[in-house]
XYZ file of C-alpha atoms in Angstrom:
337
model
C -106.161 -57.711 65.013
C -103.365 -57.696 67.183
C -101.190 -60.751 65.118
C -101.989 -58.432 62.113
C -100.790 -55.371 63.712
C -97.623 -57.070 64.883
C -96.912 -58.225 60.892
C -97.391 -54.555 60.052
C -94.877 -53.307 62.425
C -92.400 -56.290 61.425
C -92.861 -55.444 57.574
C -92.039 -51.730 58.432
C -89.376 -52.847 60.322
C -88.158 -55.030 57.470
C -88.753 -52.134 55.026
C -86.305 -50.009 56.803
C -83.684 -52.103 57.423
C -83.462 -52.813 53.508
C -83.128 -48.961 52.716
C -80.722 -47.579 55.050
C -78.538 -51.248 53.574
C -79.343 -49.433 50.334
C -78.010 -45.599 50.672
C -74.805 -47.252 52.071
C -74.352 -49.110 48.850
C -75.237 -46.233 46.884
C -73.077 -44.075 48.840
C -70.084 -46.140 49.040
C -70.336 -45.890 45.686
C -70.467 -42.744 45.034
C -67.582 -41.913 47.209
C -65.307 -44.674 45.297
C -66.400 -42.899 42.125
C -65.365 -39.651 43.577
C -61.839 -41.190 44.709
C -60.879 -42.687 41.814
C -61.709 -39.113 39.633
C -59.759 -37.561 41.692
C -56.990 -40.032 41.490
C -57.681 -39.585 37.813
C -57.419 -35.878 38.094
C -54.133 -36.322 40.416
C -52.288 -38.660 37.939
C -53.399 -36.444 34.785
C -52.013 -33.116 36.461
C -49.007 -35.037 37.900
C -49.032 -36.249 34.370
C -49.167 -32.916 32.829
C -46.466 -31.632 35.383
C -43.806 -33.981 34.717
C -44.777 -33.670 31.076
C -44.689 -29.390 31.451
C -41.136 -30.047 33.669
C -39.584 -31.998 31.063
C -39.903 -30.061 28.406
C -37.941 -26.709 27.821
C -37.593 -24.536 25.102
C -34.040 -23.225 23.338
C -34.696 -20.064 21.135
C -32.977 -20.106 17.603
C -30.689 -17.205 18.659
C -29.429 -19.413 21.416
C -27.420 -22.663 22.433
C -29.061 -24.984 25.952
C -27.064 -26.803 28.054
C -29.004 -29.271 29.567
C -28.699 -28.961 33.499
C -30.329 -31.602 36.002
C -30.946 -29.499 39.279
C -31.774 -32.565 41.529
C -28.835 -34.427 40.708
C -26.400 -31.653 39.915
C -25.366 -33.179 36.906
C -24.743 -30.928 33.882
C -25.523 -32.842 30.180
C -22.694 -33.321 27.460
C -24.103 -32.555 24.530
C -24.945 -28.192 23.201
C -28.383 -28.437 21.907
C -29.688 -25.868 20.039
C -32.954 -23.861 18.994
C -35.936 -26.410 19.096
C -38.172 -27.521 21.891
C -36.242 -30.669 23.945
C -37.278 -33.428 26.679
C -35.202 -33.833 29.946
C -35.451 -35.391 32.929
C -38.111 -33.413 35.093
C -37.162 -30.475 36.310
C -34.204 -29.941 34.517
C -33.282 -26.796 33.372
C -31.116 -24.905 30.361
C -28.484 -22.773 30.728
C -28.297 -20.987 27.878
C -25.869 -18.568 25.707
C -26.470 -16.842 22.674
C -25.495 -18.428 19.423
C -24.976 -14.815 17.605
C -22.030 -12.398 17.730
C -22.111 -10.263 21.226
C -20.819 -6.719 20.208
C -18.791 -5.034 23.392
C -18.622 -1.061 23.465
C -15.406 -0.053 24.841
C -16.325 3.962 24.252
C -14.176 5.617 27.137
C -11.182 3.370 26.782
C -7.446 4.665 28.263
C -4.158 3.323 28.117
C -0.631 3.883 28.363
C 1.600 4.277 25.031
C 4.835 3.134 25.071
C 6.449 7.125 25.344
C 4.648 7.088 28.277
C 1.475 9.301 27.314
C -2.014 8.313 28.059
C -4.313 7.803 25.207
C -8.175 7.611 24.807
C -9.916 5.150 22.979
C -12.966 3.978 21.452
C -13.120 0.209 20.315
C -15.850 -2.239 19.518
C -15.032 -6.039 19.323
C -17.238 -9.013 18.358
C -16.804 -12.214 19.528
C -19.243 -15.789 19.907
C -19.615 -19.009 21.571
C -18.668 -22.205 19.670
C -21.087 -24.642 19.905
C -18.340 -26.930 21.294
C -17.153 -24.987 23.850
C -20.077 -24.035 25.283
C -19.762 -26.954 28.126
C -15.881 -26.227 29.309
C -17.198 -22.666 29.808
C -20.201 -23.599 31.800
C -18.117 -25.568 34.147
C -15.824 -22.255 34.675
C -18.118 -19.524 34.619
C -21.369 -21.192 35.333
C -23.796 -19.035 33.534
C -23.445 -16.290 30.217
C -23.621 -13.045 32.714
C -20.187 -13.967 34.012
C -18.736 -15.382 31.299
C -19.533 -12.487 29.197
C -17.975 -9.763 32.189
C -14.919 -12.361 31.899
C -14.491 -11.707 28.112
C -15.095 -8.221 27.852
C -12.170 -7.501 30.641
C -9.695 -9.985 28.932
C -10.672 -7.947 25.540
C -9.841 -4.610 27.261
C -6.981 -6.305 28.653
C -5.809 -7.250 25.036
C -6.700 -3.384 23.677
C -4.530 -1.956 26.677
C -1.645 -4.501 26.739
C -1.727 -3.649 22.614
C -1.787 -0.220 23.422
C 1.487 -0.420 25.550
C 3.103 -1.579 22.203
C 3.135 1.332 20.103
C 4.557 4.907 20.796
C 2.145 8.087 20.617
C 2.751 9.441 17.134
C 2.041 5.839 15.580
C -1.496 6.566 16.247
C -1.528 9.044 13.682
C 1.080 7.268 11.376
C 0.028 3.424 11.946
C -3.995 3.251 12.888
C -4.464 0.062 11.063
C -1.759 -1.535 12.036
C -2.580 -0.986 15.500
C -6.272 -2.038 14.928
C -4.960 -5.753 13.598
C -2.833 -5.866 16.400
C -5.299 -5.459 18.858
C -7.876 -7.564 16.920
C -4.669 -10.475 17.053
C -4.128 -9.881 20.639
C -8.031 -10.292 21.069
C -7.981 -13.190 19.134
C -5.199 -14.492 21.624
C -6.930 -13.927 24.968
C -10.042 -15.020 24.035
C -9.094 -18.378 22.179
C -6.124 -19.084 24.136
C -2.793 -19.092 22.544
C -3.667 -22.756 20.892
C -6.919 -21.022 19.445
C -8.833 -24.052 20.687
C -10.550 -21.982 23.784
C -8.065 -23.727 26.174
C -5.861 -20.834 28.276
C -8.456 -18.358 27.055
C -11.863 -17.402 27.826
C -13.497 -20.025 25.278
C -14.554 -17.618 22.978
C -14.266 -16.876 19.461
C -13.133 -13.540 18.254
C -14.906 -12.297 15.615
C -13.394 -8.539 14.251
C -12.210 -5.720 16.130
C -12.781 -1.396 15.063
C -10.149 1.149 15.923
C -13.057 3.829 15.750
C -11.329 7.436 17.605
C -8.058 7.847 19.060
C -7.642 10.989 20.995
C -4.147 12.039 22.264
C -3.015 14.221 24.998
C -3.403 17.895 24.896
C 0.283 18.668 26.102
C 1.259 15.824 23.193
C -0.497 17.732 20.296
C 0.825 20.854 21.649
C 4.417 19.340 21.173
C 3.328 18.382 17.904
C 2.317 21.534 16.441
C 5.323 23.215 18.153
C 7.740 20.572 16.186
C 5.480 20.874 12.973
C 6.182 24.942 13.354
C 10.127 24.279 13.949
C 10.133 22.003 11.174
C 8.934 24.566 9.293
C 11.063 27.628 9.910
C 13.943 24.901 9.458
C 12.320 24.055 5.870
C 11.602 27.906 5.617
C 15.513 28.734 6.276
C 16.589 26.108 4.651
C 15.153 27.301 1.593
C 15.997 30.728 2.373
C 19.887 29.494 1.810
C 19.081 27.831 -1.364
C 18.065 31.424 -2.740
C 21.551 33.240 -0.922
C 23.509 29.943 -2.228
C 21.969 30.341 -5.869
C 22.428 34.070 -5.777
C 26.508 33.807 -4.380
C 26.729 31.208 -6.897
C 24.813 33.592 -9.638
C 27.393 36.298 -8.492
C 30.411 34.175 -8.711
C 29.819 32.724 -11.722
C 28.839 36.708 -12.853
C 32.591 37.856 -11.492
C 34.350 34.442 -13.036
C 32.836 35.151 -16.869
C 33.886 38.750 -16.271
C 37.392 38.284 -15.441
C 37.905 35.568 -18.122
C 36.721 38.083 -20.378
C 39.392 40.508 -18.826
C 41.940 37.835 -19.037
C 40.663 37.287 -22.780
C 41.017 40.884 -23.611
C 44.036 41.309 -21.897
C 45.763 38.390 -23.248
C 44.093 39.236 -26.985
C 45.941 43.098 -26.418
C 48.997 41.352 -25.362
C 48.999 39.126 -28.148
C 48.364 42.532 -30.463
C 50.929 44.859 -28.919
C 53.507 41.841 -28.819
C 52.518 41.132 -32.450
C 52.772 44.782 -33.434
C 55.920 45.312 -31.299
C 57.592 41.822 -32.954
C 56.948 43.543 -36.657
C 58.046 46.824 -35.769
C 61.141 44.708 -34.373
C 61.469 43.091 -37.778
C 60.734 46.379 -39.397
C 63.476 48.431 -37.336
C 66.241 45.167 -37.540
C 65.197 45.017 -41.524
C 65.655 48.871 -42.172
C 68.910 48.799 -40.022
C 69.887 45.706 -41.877
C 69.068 47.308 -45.751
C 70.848 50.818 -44.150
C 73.984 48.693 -43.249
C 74.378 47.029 -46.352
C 73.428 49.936 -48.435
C 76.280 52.201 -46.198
C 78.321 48.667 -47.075
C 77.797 49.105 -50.449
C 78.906 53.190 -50.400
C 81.887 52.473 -48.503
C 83.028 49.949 -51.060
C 82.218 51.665 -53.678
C 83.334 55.440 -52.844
C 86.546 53.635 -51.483
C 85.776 55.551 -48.160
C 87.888 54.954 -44.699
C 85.194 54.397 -41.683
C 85.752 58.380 -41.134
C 85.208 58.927 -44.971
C 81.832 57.274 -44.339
C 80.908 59.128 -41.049
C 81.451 62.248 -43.242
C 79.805 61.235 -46.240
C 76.834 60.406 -43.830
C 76.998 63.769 -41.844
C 76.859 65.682 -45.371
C 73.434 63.609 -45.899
C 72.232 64.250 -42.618
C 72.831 67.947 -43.318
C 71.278 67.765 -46.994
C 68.206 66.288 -45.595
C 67.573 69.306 -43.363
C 65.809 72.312 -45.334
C 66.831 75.340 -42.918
C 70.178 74.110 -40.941
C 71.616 76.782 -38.492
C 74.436 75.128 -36.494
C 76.229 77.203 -33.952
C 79.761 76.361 -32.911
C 83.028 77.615 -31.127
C 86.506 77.325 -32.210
C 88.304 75.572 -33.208
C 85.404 73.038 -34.194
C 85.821 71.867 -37.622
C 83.041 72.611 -39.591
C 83.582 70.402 -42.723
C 85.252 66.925 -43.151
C 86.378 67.992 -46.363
C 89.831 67.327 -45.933
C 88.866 64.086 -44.774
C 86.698 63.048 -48.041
């Protein structure tokens, strides 16, 4: 009883031995299982990391320049809108590949008279695809690149501005506008247009869209327009005197040379009439003489004998004679005839 009792406790013994050898096994196991799924879970989200950190997104509206943070190196070639790999951890820096409108609504500069003027203006400009990395490496990002480009536009609009004299901003608008929008063009591409000794960015267009001059300037203005106009007014106004002295003068010269016409025309008449009576008088004279001629020679008369022949006529002619006379007049020539 005893040698069986001692077999008994050996087989238990036995029999516990070989199951504590057994939940080792099956817990080494179990734990090498666990390790191993979570190495399997490490590497899949370290896999999923790297995988989520190397890829980056570019929107179509925009250009990525690839940028590796850990080793500070910046990539050479603009990509744009897609999905892209990289080197983990990288990152984009990214500009828009659309115009970028600036408001320049409460703009002032100095005209070339001197005046201040106020402005409104609205450029466009854009980044070139291949210029995209020389302006990363000098401005860094878009938010100071883009402050960098609207202050060399204003500084074209001003420096534009400084070109042209008050009173061509009423006269000369668009050419003003297209010089701005070349002066723009200028600062922002460089004066090679190839972005070098600009800002590297494209201009696009330029607006002119209000121009509003000084108060004391459009006061001068209207004051000049109102001068100019009583000038025009008096100007005119001696037109109407000139025409009317000219009116009057030509009035006076038409009357005179009718005057002179008449004048002459009567002269012309009285020396005509006095010219035939001259003829007449020299003619009857002339006839009288030779017919006295003709008496003489044929009454055989001395010149006395004629003077007496003619005073007898003289007398005949007279109807009722009455001659009074004193001694010792002779009152006939008849002695003499």
């Amino acid at each position: 009883m005893k040698g069986s009792h001692n077999r008994d406790e050996e087989s238990g013994e036995d029999n516990g031995c070989c199951s504590n050898f057994t939940c080792a096994s099956l817990f080494d196991k179990t734990w090498k299982q666990i390790a191993w799924g979570i190495f399997g879970i490490a590497v899949l989200a370290t896999a999923i990391a790297l995988l989520a950190t190397s890829l980056k997104k570019v929107d179509s509206t925009e250009y990525g320049l690839e940028y590796n943070v850990h080793n500070k190196q910046l990539d050479d070639l603009t990509k744009e809108g897609g999905l892209h790999t990289g080197p983990p951890g990288f990152e984009f820096i990214k500009f828009p590949s659309t115009f970028v409108t600036v408001d320049l609504p409460d703009g002032t500069c100095v005209s070339r008279d001197g005046l201040r003027v106020r402005f409104a203006v609205t450029f466009q400009y854009q980044m070139p695809k291949d210029w995209m990395r020389p302006a990363v490496i000098k401005y860094r990002n878009f938010d100071r690149w883009a402050t960098v480009v609207e202050a060399a536009g204003t500084s074209a609009v001003q420096h534009t501005c400084s070109l042209f004299e008050t009173a061509s901003y009423q006269q000369q608008r668009g050419l003003i506008q297209n010089a701005m929008e070349e002066n723009l063009r200028i600062k922002l591409e460089g004066p090679d247009f190839d972005g070098v000794g600009g800002v590297y960015a494209r201009a696009i267009s330029l607006q002119l869209k209000e121009v509003t001059l000084p108060d004391a300037y459009k006061d001068a203005v209207a004051a000049k327009q109102e001068a100019a106009e009583d000038i025009e007014l008096a100007k005119n106004q001696r037109t109407q005197e000139t025409t009317k002295a000219r009116t009057a003068l030509l009035s006076a010269q038409e009357e005179a040379r009718k005057i002179i016409d008449s004048a002459e025309n009567n002269a012309n008449v009285t020396l005509t009439e006095a010219t035939l009576q001259a003829e007449e008088i020299a003619f009857a004279l002339q006839t009288e003489a030779q017919v006295l001629v003709r008496a003489k020679t044929s009454l055989n008369l001395t010149t006395d004998g004629l003077l007496a022949y003619m005073t007898n006529k003289l007398y005949e002619s007279i109807p009722n004679l009455r001659v009074s006379t004193g001694e010792p007049a002779k009152l006939s020539r008849k002695e003499e005839l």
